[in-house]
PDB file of C-alpha atoms in Angstrom:
ATOM      1  CA  THR A 552       0.001   0.045  -0.005  1.00 62.00           C
ATOM      2  CA  GLN A 553       1.349   3.353  -0.961  1.00 67.00           C
ATOM      3  CA  LEU A 554       1.233   5.967   1.878  1.00 85.00           C
ATOM      4  CA  LEU A 555       2.153   9.583   1.924  1.00 92.00           C
ATOM      5  CA  GLU A 556       3.183  11.469   4.890  1.00 95.00           C
ATOM      6  CA  GLN A 557       3.050  15.314   5.290  1.00 97.00           C
ATOM      7  CA  SER A 558       4.698  17.454   7.706  1.00 96.00           C
ATOM      8  CA  PRO A 559       4.150  19.541   9.642  1.00 97.00           C
ATOM      9  CA  GLN A 560       0.434  18.728  10.434  1.00 95.00           C
ATOM     10  CA  PHE A 561      -0.253  22.220  11.434  1.00 96.00           C
ATOM     11  CA  LEU A 562       1.527  25.386  10.729  1.00 97.00           C
ATOM     12  CA  SER A 563       0.655  28.900  12.013  1.00 97.00           C
ATOM     13  CA  ILE A 564       2.790  31.963  10.969  1.00 97.00           C
ATOM     14  CA  GLN A 565       2.824  35.696  10.430  1.00 97.00           C
ATOM     15  CA  GLU A 566       2.102  37.563   7.091  1.00 97.00           C
ATOM     16  CA  GLY A 567       5.286  37.886   5.357  1.00 97.00           C
ATOM     17  CA  GLU A 568       7.149  34.777   6.543  1.00 97.00           C
ATOM     18  CA  ASN A 569       8.596  32.038   4.346  1.00 97.00           C
ATOM     19  CA  LEU A 570       7.432  28.354   5.027  1.00 97.00           C
ATOM     20  CA  THR A 571       8.133  24.952   3.635  1.00 98.00           C
ATOM     21  CA  VAL A 572       5.876  21.850   3.931  1.00 98.00           C
ATOM     22  CA  TYR A 573       6.911  18.353   3.098  1.00 97.00           C
ATOM     23  CA  CYS A 574       5.504  15.362   1.550  1.00 97.00           C
ATOM     24  CA  ASN A 575       7.312  12.084   1.805  1.00 95.00           C
ATOM     25  CA  SER A 576       6.776   8.568   0.977  1.00 93.00           C
ATOM     26  CA  SER A 577       8.530   5.091   0.741  1.00 90.00           C
ATOM     27  CA  SER A 578       7.054   4.465  -2.544  1.00 88.00           C
ATOM     28  CA  VAL A 579       7.989   5.922  -5.976  1.00 89.00           C
ATOM     29  CA  PHE A 580       5.232   7.910  -7.805  1.00 87.00           C
ATOM     30  CA  SER A 581       5.199   8.731 -11.318  1.00 84.00           C
ATOM     31  CA  SER A 582       3.625  11.997 -10.682  1.00 86.00           C
ATOM     32  CA  LEU A 583       2.837  14.089  -7.691  1.00 90.00           C
ATOM     33  CA  GLN A 584       0.156  16.864  -7.298  1.00 91.00           C
ATOM     34  CA  TRP A 585      -0.347  19.522  -4.824  1.00 95.00           C
ATOM     35  CA  TYR A 586      -3.853  20.835  -3.826  1.00 94.00           C
ATOM     36  CA  ARG A 587      -5.058  23.498  -1.633  1.00 96.00           C
ATOM     37  CA  GLN A 588      -8.560  23.009   0.147  1.00 95.00           C
ATOM     38  CA  GLU A 589     -10.524  25.542   1.828  1.00 92.00           C
ATOM     39  CA  PRO A 590     -13.138  24.883   4.317  1.00 86.00           C
ATOM     40  CA  GLY A 591     -16.403  23.542   2.891  1.00 83.00           C
ATOM     41  CA  GLU A 592     -14.752  23.188  -0.653  1.00 88.00           C
ATOM     42  CA  GLY A 593     -13.148  20.533  -2.610  1.00 92.00           C
ATOM     43  CA  PRO A 594      -9.222  20.514  -3.239  1.00 93.00           C
ATOM     44  CA  VAL A 595      -8.097  22.694  -6.007  1.00 92.00           C
ATOM     45  CA  LEU A 596      -5.069  21.481  -7.974  1.00 90.00           C
ATOM     46  CA  LEU A 597      -2.051  23.811  -7.670  1.00 94.00           C
ATOM     47  CA  VAL A 598       0.611  21.828  -9.609  1.00 92.00           C
ATOM     48  CA  THR A 599       1.634  18.490 -11.098  1.00 89.00           C
ATOM     49  CA  VAL A 600       5.440  17.504 -11.024  1.00 91.00           C
ATOM     50  CA  VAL A 601       6.445  14.504 -12.948  1.00 88.00           C
ATOM     51  CA  THR A 602      10.309  14.487 -13.356  1.00 90.00           C
ATOM     52  CA  GLY A 603      12.650  13.659 -10.486  1.00 92.00           C
ATOM     53  CA  GLY A 604      14.276  16.740  -9.476  1.00 94.00           C
ATOM     54  CA  GLU A 605      11.723  18.961 -11.248  1.00 94.00           C
ATOM     55  CA  VAL A 606      11.162  22.586  -9.802  1.00 96.00           C
ATOM     56  CA  LYS A 607       8.023  24.434 -10.666  1.00 96.00           C
ATOM     57  CA  LYS A 608       7.321  27.862  -9.593  1.00 96.00           C
ATOM     58  CA  LEU A 609       3.683  29.497  -9.420  1.00 94.00           C
ATOM     59  CA  LYS A 610       4.172  33.124  -8.222  1.00 95.00           C
ATOM     60  CA  ARG A 611       5.256  32.876  -4.715  1.00 97.00           C
ATOM     61  CA  LEU A 612       4.849  28.986  -4.413  1.00 97.00           C
ATOM     62  CA  THR A 613       7.856  26.826  -5.395  1.00 97.00           C
ATOM     63  CA  PHE A 614       7.269  22.987  -5.733  1.00 97.00           C
ATOM     64  CA  GLN A 615      10.059  20.567  -5.945  1.00 96.00           C
ATOM     65  CA  PHE A 616       9.857  16.602  -6.733  1.00 95.00           C
ATOM     66  CA  GLY A 617      12.547  14.619  -5.264  1.00 94.00           C
ATOM     67  CA  ASP A 618      15.233  13.023  -7.355  1.00 94.00           C
ATOM     68  CA  ALA A 619      13.927   9.523  -6.523  1.00 93.00           C
ATOM     69  CA  ARG A 620      10.334  10.655  -6.899  1.00 91.00           C
ATOM     70  CA  LYS A 621       9.403   9.606  -3.428  1.00 92.00           C
ATOM     71  CA  ASP A 622       9.152  13.108  -1.876  1.00 94.00           C
ATOM     72  CA  SER A 623       8.188  16.618  -2.553  1.00 96.00           C
ATOM     73  CA  SER A 624       8.127  19.924  -0.978  1.00 97.00           C
ATOM     74  CA  LEU A 625       6.262  23.212  -1.145  1.00 97.00           C
ATOM     75  CA  HIS A 626       7.878  26.516  -0.311  1.00 98.00           C
ATOM     76  CA  ILE A 627       5.804  29.637   0.072  1.00 97.00           C
ATOM     77  CA  THR A 628       7.554  33.028  -0.080  1.00 98.00           C
ATOM     78  CA  ALA A 629       6.177  35.986   1.842  1.00 97.00           C
ATOM     79  CA  ALA A 630       2.922  34.177   2.918  1.00 97.00           C
ATOM     80  CA  GLN A 631      -0.207  36.141   2.934  1.00 97.00           C
ATOM     81  CA  PRO A 632      -3.499  35.628   4.655  1.00 96.00           C
ATOM     82  CA  GLY A 633      -5.048  34.352   1.476  1.00 95.00           C
ATOM     83  CA  ASP A 634      -2.620  31.382   1.546  1.00 96.00           C
ATOM     84  CA  THR A 635      -4.455  29.834   4.510  1.00 96.00           C
ATOM     85  CA  GLY A 636      -5.803  26.503   3.845  1.00 96.00           C
ATOM     86  CA  LEU A 637      -5.240  22.707   3.874  1.00 97.00           C
ATOM     87  CA  TYR A 638      -2.344  21.662   1.537  1.00 97.00           C
ATOM     88  CA  LEU A 639      -2.666  18.078   0.292  1.00 96.00           C
ATOM     89  CA  CYS A 640      -0.119  16.347  -1.807  1.00 95.00           C
ATOM     90  CA  ALA A 641      -1.326  13.370  -3.788  1.00 92.00           C
ATOM     91  CA  GLY A 642       1.007  10.704  -5.565  1.00 89.00           C
ATOM     92  CA  GLY A 643      -0.099   9.093  -8.763  1.00 80.00           C
ATOM     93  CA  GLY A 644       1.062   6.154 -10.804  1.00 64.00           C
ATOM     94  CA  TYR A 645       0.069   4.889 -14.292  1.00 56.00           C
ATOM     95  CA  GLY A 646      -3.254   2.992 -13.941  1.00 54.00           C
ATOM     96  CA  GLN A 647      -3.650   3.859 -10.426  1.00 60.00           C
ATOM     97  CA  ASN A 648      -5.757   6.539  -8.724  1.00 72.00           C
ATOM     98  CA  PHE A 649      -4.335   9.171  -6.508  1.00 80.00           C
ATOM     99  CA  VAL A 650      -3.114   8.520  -2.936  1.00 87.00           C
ATOM    100  CA  PHE A 651      -3.547  11.429  -0.800  1.00 92.00           C
ATOM    101  CA  GLY A 652      -1.503  12.508   2.148  1.00 94.00           C
ATOM    102  CA  PRO A 653      -3.149  13.774   5.339  1.00 94.00           C
ATOM    103  CA  GLY A 654      -2.375  17.423   4.657  1.00 96.00           C
ATOM    104  CA  THR A 655      -0.736  20.319   6.116  1.00 97.00           C
ATOM    105  CA  ARG A 656      -3.039  22.904   7.685  1.00 96.00           C
ATOM    106  CA  LEU A 657      -1.613  26.447   7.170  1.00 97.00           C
ATOM    107  CA  SER A 658      -2.919  29.573   9.021  1.00 97.00           C
ATOM    108  CA  VAL A 659      -1.385  32.763   7.896  1.00 97.00           C
ATOM    109  CA  LEU A 660      -2.044  35.699  10.456  1.00 96.00           C
ATOM    110  CA  PRO A 661      -2.299  39.280   9.345  1.00 94.00           C
TER     111      PRO A 661
ATOM    112  CA  GLU B1089     -17.280  24.940 -19.628  1.00 49.00           C
ATOM    113  CA  THR B1090     -19.092  23.844 -16.226  1.00 61.00           C
ATOM    114  CA  GLY B1091     -17.135  22.443 -13.525  1.00 88.00           C
ATOM    115  CA  VAL B1092     -17.776  19.314 -11.289  1.00 93.00           C
ATOM    116  CA  THR B1093     -21.068  19.858  -9.239  1.00 95.00           C
ATOM    117  CA  GLN B1094     -22.361  17.690  -6.357  1.00 97.00           C
ATOM    118  CA  SER B1095     -25.657  17.456  -4.714  1.00 97.00           C
ATOM    119  CA  PRO B1096     -26.830  17.738  -2.110  1.00 97.00           C
ATOM    120  CA  THR B1097     -24.198  19.936  -0.402  1.00 95.00           C
ATOM    121  CA  HIS B1098     -25.186  18.871   3.099  1.00 96.00           C
ATOM    122  CA  LEU B1099     -27.091  15.842   4.351  1.00 96.00           C
ATOM    123  CA  ILE B1100     -28.050  14.270   7.817  1.00 98.00           C
ATOM    124  CA  LYS B1101     -28.944  10.672   7.873  1.00 98.00           C
ATOM    125  CA  THR B1102     -29.840   8.277  10.466  1.00 98.00           C
ATOM    126  CA  ARG B1103     -27.622   5.155  11.300  1.00 98.00           C
ATOM    127  CA  GLY B1104     -28.853   2.208   9.278  1.00 98.00           C
ATOM    128  CA  GLN B1105     -30.399   4.414   6.449  1.00 98.00           C
ATOM    129  CA  GLN B1106     -29.303   4.574   2.961  1.00 98.00           C
ATOM    130  CA  VAL B1107     -27.948   7.476   0.956  1.00 98.00           C
ATOM    131  CA  THR B1108     -27.341   8.503  -2.646  1.00 98.00           C
ATOM    132  CA  LEU B1109     -24.972  11.283  -3.533  1.00 98.00           C
ATOM    133  CA  ARG B1110     -24.830  12.714  -7.083  1.00 98.00           C
ATOM    134  CA  CYS B1111     -22.179  14.228  -9.142  1.00 97.00           C
ATOM    135  CA  SER B1112     -22.104  15.764 -12.517  1.00 95.00           C
ATOM    136  CA  SER B1113     -18.483  15.636 -14.224  1.00 91.00           C
ATOM    137  CA  GLN B1114     -16.852  18.493 -15.996  1.00 87.00           C
ATOM    138  CA  SER B1115     -17.742  18.728 -19.632  1.00 84.00           C
ATOM    139  CA  GLY B1116     -15.559  16.388 -21.612  1.00 82.00           C
ATOM    140  CA  HIS B1117     -14.541  14.356 -18.947  1.00 87.00           C
ATOM    141  CA  ASN B1118     -15.299  10.541 -19.054  1.00 88.00           C
ATOM    142  CA  THR B1119     -13.975   9.439 -15.702  1.00 89.00           C
ATOM    143  CA  VAL B1120     -15.446   9.889 -12.392  1.00 92.00           C
ATOM    144  CA  SER B1121     -13.736   9.078  -8.987  1.00 91.00           C
ATOM    145  CA  TRP B1122     -15.182   9.306  -5.427  1.00 95.00           C
ATOM    146  CA  TYR B1123     -13.313  10.095  -2.243  1.00 95.00           C
ATOM    147  CA  GLN B1124     -14.241  10.027   1.505  1.00 97.00           C
ATOM    148  CA  GLN B1125     -12.452  12.763   3.471  1.00 96.00           C
ATOM    149  CA  ALA B1126     -12.941  12.320   7.274  1.00 94.00           C
ATOM    150  CA  LEU B1127     -12.402  15.343   9.506  1.00 89.00           C
ATOM    151  CA  GLY B1128      -8.757  16.414   9.646  1.00 85.00           C
ATOM    152  CA  GLN B1129      -7.609  13.869   7.175  1.00 89.00           C
ATOM    153  CA  GLY B1130      -6.836  13.708   3.516  1.00 92.00           C
ATOM    154  CA  PRO B1131      -9.267  12.163   0.831  1.00 94.00           C
ATOM    155  CA  GLN B1132      -9.525   8.330   0.841  1.00 94.00           C
ATOM    156  CA  PHE B1133     -10.190   6.938  -2.733  1.00 92.00           C
ATOM    157  CA  ILE B1134     -13.488   4.877  -2.733  1.00 95.00           C
ATOM    158  CA  PHE B1135     -13.773   3.876  -6.417  1.00 93.00           C
ATOM    159  CA  GLN B1136     -13.642   5.194  -9.969  1.00 91.00           C
ATOM    160  CA  TYR B1137     -15.984   4.731 -12.889  1.00 92.00           C
ATOM    161  CA  TYR B1138     -15.108   4.862 -16.428  1.00 88.00           C
ATOM    162  CA  ARG B1139     -17.474   4.270 -19.283  1.00 87.00           C
ATOM    163  CA  GLU B1140     -20.287   3.217 -16.807  1.00 91.00           C
ATOM    164  CA  GLU B1141     -18.099   0.627 -15.327  1.00 92.00           C
ATOM    165  CA  GLU B1142     -16.191   0.569 -12.007  1.00 91.00           C
ATOM    166  CA  ASN B1143     -12.611   0.915 -12.852  1.00 86.00           C
ATOM    167  CA  GLY B1144     -10.707   0.494  -9.580  1.00 86.00           C
ATOM    168  CA  ARG B1145     -11.760   0.260  -5.936  1.00 91.00           C
ATOM    169  CA  GLY B1146     -10.132   1.395  -2.625  1.00 90.00           C
ATOM    170  CA  ASN B1147     -10.494  -0.339   0.741  1.00 92.00           C
ATOM    171  CA  PHE B1148     -14.238   0.362   1.363  1.00 96.00           C
ATOM    172  CA  PRO B1149     -16.926  -2.458   1.921  1.00 97.00           C
ATOM    173  CA  PRO B1150     -19.453  -3.495  -0.482  1.00 97.00           C
ATOM    174  CA  ARG B1151     -22.152  -1.209   0.949  1.00 98.00           C
ATOM    175  CA  PHE B1152     -20.371   1.356  -0.979  1.00 98.00           C
ATOM    176  CA  SER B1153     -21.578   1.191  -4.607  1.00 97.00           C
ATOM    177  CA  GLY B1154     -21.767   3.464  -7.422  1.00 96.00           C
ATOM    178  CA  LEU B1155     -23.172   4.207 -10.950  1.00 96.00           C
ATOM    179  CA  GLN B1156     -22.053   6.117 -13.875  1.00 96.00           C
ATOM    180  CA  PHE B1157     -24.499   7.103 -16.526  1.00 94.00           C
ATOM    181  CA  PRO B1158     -24.161   7.673 -20.290  1.00 93.00           C
ATOM    182  CA  ASN B1159     -23.805  11.371 -19.754  1.00 90.00           C
ATOM    183  CA  TYR B1160     -20.736  10.634 -17.452  1.00 91.00           C
ATOM    184  CA  SER B1161     -22.582  11.584 -14.256  1.00 94.00           C
ATOM    185  CA  SER B1162     -22.247   9.441 -11.315  1.00 96.00           C
ATOM    186  CA  GLU B1163     -23.926   8.453  -7.998  1.00 98.00           C
ATOM    187  CA  LEU B1164     -22.281   7.233  -4.793  1.00 98.00           C
ATOM    188  CA  ASN B1165     -24.783   4.998  -2.790  1.00 98.00           C
ATOM    189  CA  VAL B1166     -24.014   3.917   0.698  1.00 98.00           C
ATOM    190  CA  ASN B1167     -26.269   1.194   2.492  1.00 98.00           C
ATOM    191  CA  ALA B1168     -26.548   0.629   6.237  1.00 98.00           C
ATOM    192  CA  LEU B1169     -25.118   3.781   7.137  1.00 98.00           C
ATOM    193  CA  GLU B1170     -22.719   3.857  10.190  1.00 98.00           C
ATOM    194  CA  LEU B1171     -21.625   6.710  12.323  1.00 97.00           C
ATOM    195  CA  ASP B1172     -17.996   6.443  10.959  1.00 96.00           C
ATOM    196  CA  ASP B1173     -19.507   7.238   7.506  1.00 98.00           C
ATOM    197  CA  SER B1174     -19.793  10.799   8.544  1.00 97.00           C
ATOM    198  CA  ALA B1175     -17.505  12.694   6.237  1.00 97.00           C
ATOM    199  CA  LEU B1176     -17.061  14.983   3.260  1.00 96.00           C
ATOM    200  CA  TYR B1177     -17.713  13.032   0.063  1.00 97.00           C
ATOM    201  CA  LEU B1178     -15.846  14.374  -2.764  1.00 96.00           C
ATOM    202  CA  CYS B1179     -16.111  13.565  -6.520  1.00 95.00           C
ATOM    203  CA  ALA B1180     -13.458  14.302  -9.087  1.00 91.00           C
ATOM    204  CA  SER B1181     -13.662  14.183 -12.856  1.00 90.00           C
ATOM    205  CA  SER B1182     -10.777  13.680 -15.331  1.00 84.00           C
ATOM    206  CA  PRO B1183     -10.660  13.241 -18.991  1.00 80.00           C
ATOM    207  CA  ALA B1184      -8.690   9.830 -18.773  1.00 66.00           C
ATOM    208  CA  HIS B1185      -9.141   6.722 -16.541  1.00 58.00           C
ATOM    209  CA  ARG B1186      -5.392   6.039 -16.372  1.00 58.00           C
ATOM    210  CA  GLN B1187      -3.392   8.723 -14.426  1.00 52.00           C
ATOM    211  CA  GLY B1188      -0.705   9.809 -16.595  1.00 53.00           C
ATOM    212  CA  PRO B1189       1.604  12.711 -16.013  1.00 50.00           C
ATOM    213  CA  ASN B1190      -0.676  15.319 -17.385  1.00 53.00           C
ATOM    214  CA  THR B1191      -3.846  13.865 -16.126  1.00 65.00           C
ATOM    215  CA  GLU B1192      -5.670  16.344 -13.953  1.00 75.00           C
ATOM    216  CA  ALA B1193      -8.585  15.549 -11.598  1.00 79.00           C
ATOM    217  CA  PHE B1194     -10.867  18.342 -10.853  1.00 86.00           C
ATOM    218  CA  PHE B1195     -12.963  18.114  -7.625  1.00 91.00           C
ATOM    219  CA  GLY B1196     -16.438  19.262  -6.906  1.00 93.00           C
ATOM    220  CA  GLN B1197     -17.280  21.087  -3.579  1.00 94.00           C
ATOM    221  CA  GLY B1198     -18.169  17.770  -1.879  1.00 95.00           C
ATOM    222  CA  THR B1199     -21.079  16.586   0.044  1.00 97.00           C
ATOM    223  CA  ARG B1200     -21.134  16.873   3.831  1.00 96.00           C
ATOM    224  CA  LEU B1201     -22.767  13.702   5.173  1.00 97.00           C
ATOM    225  CA  THR B1202     -23.546  13.575   8.844  1.00 97.00           C
ATOM    226  CA  VAL B1203     -24.680  10.046  10.323  1.00 98.00           C
ATOM    227  CA  VAL B1204     -26.561  10.434  13.650  1.00 97.00           C
TER     228      VAL B1204
END
């Protein structure tokens, strides 16, 4: 069974600070996706990474896929209150459905 | 194009009852997956439907069943509801049933089911 772990589980920071959240597994994934979920809503896809070592940037968000495709990180620069939410990583393999991690709940205080 | 829509948004049922949740997939998407998200956890895969047939199932008992219709909309049925079935049920549609590197899943807003 493929499992994903995310850390930290909770994170509360001040507006303007930087942060990194992690997604780790003992399994290899062909792709990994990051989602943000707000209360009462479904997850919204932020990015998909597919190549080991790949780095993708989305404005103030930087995503990295580990060289061995077992882990990933999400770095947010100068966090804003609008970044508040549950950040989920999901690993996918060909012919398999996505396996989600438990999420990191981020709170950015003004 | 329309996104993924789920109904109802909220539902309260009594233990032992049956419930049907509905999902309309995004235009052009032929694959629908259902997930259960318990409070404070990530979504757990229930099953996927492609071309009206079940195409993969997670670790859920047979009382969780589904259907997909010719227009690719889908239903999730849960029989003999238990208190632990209380969760947010998410539907996701995608344009392909095999998760390739460029396959994206688009989620609906979910149905919040409470079993009392």
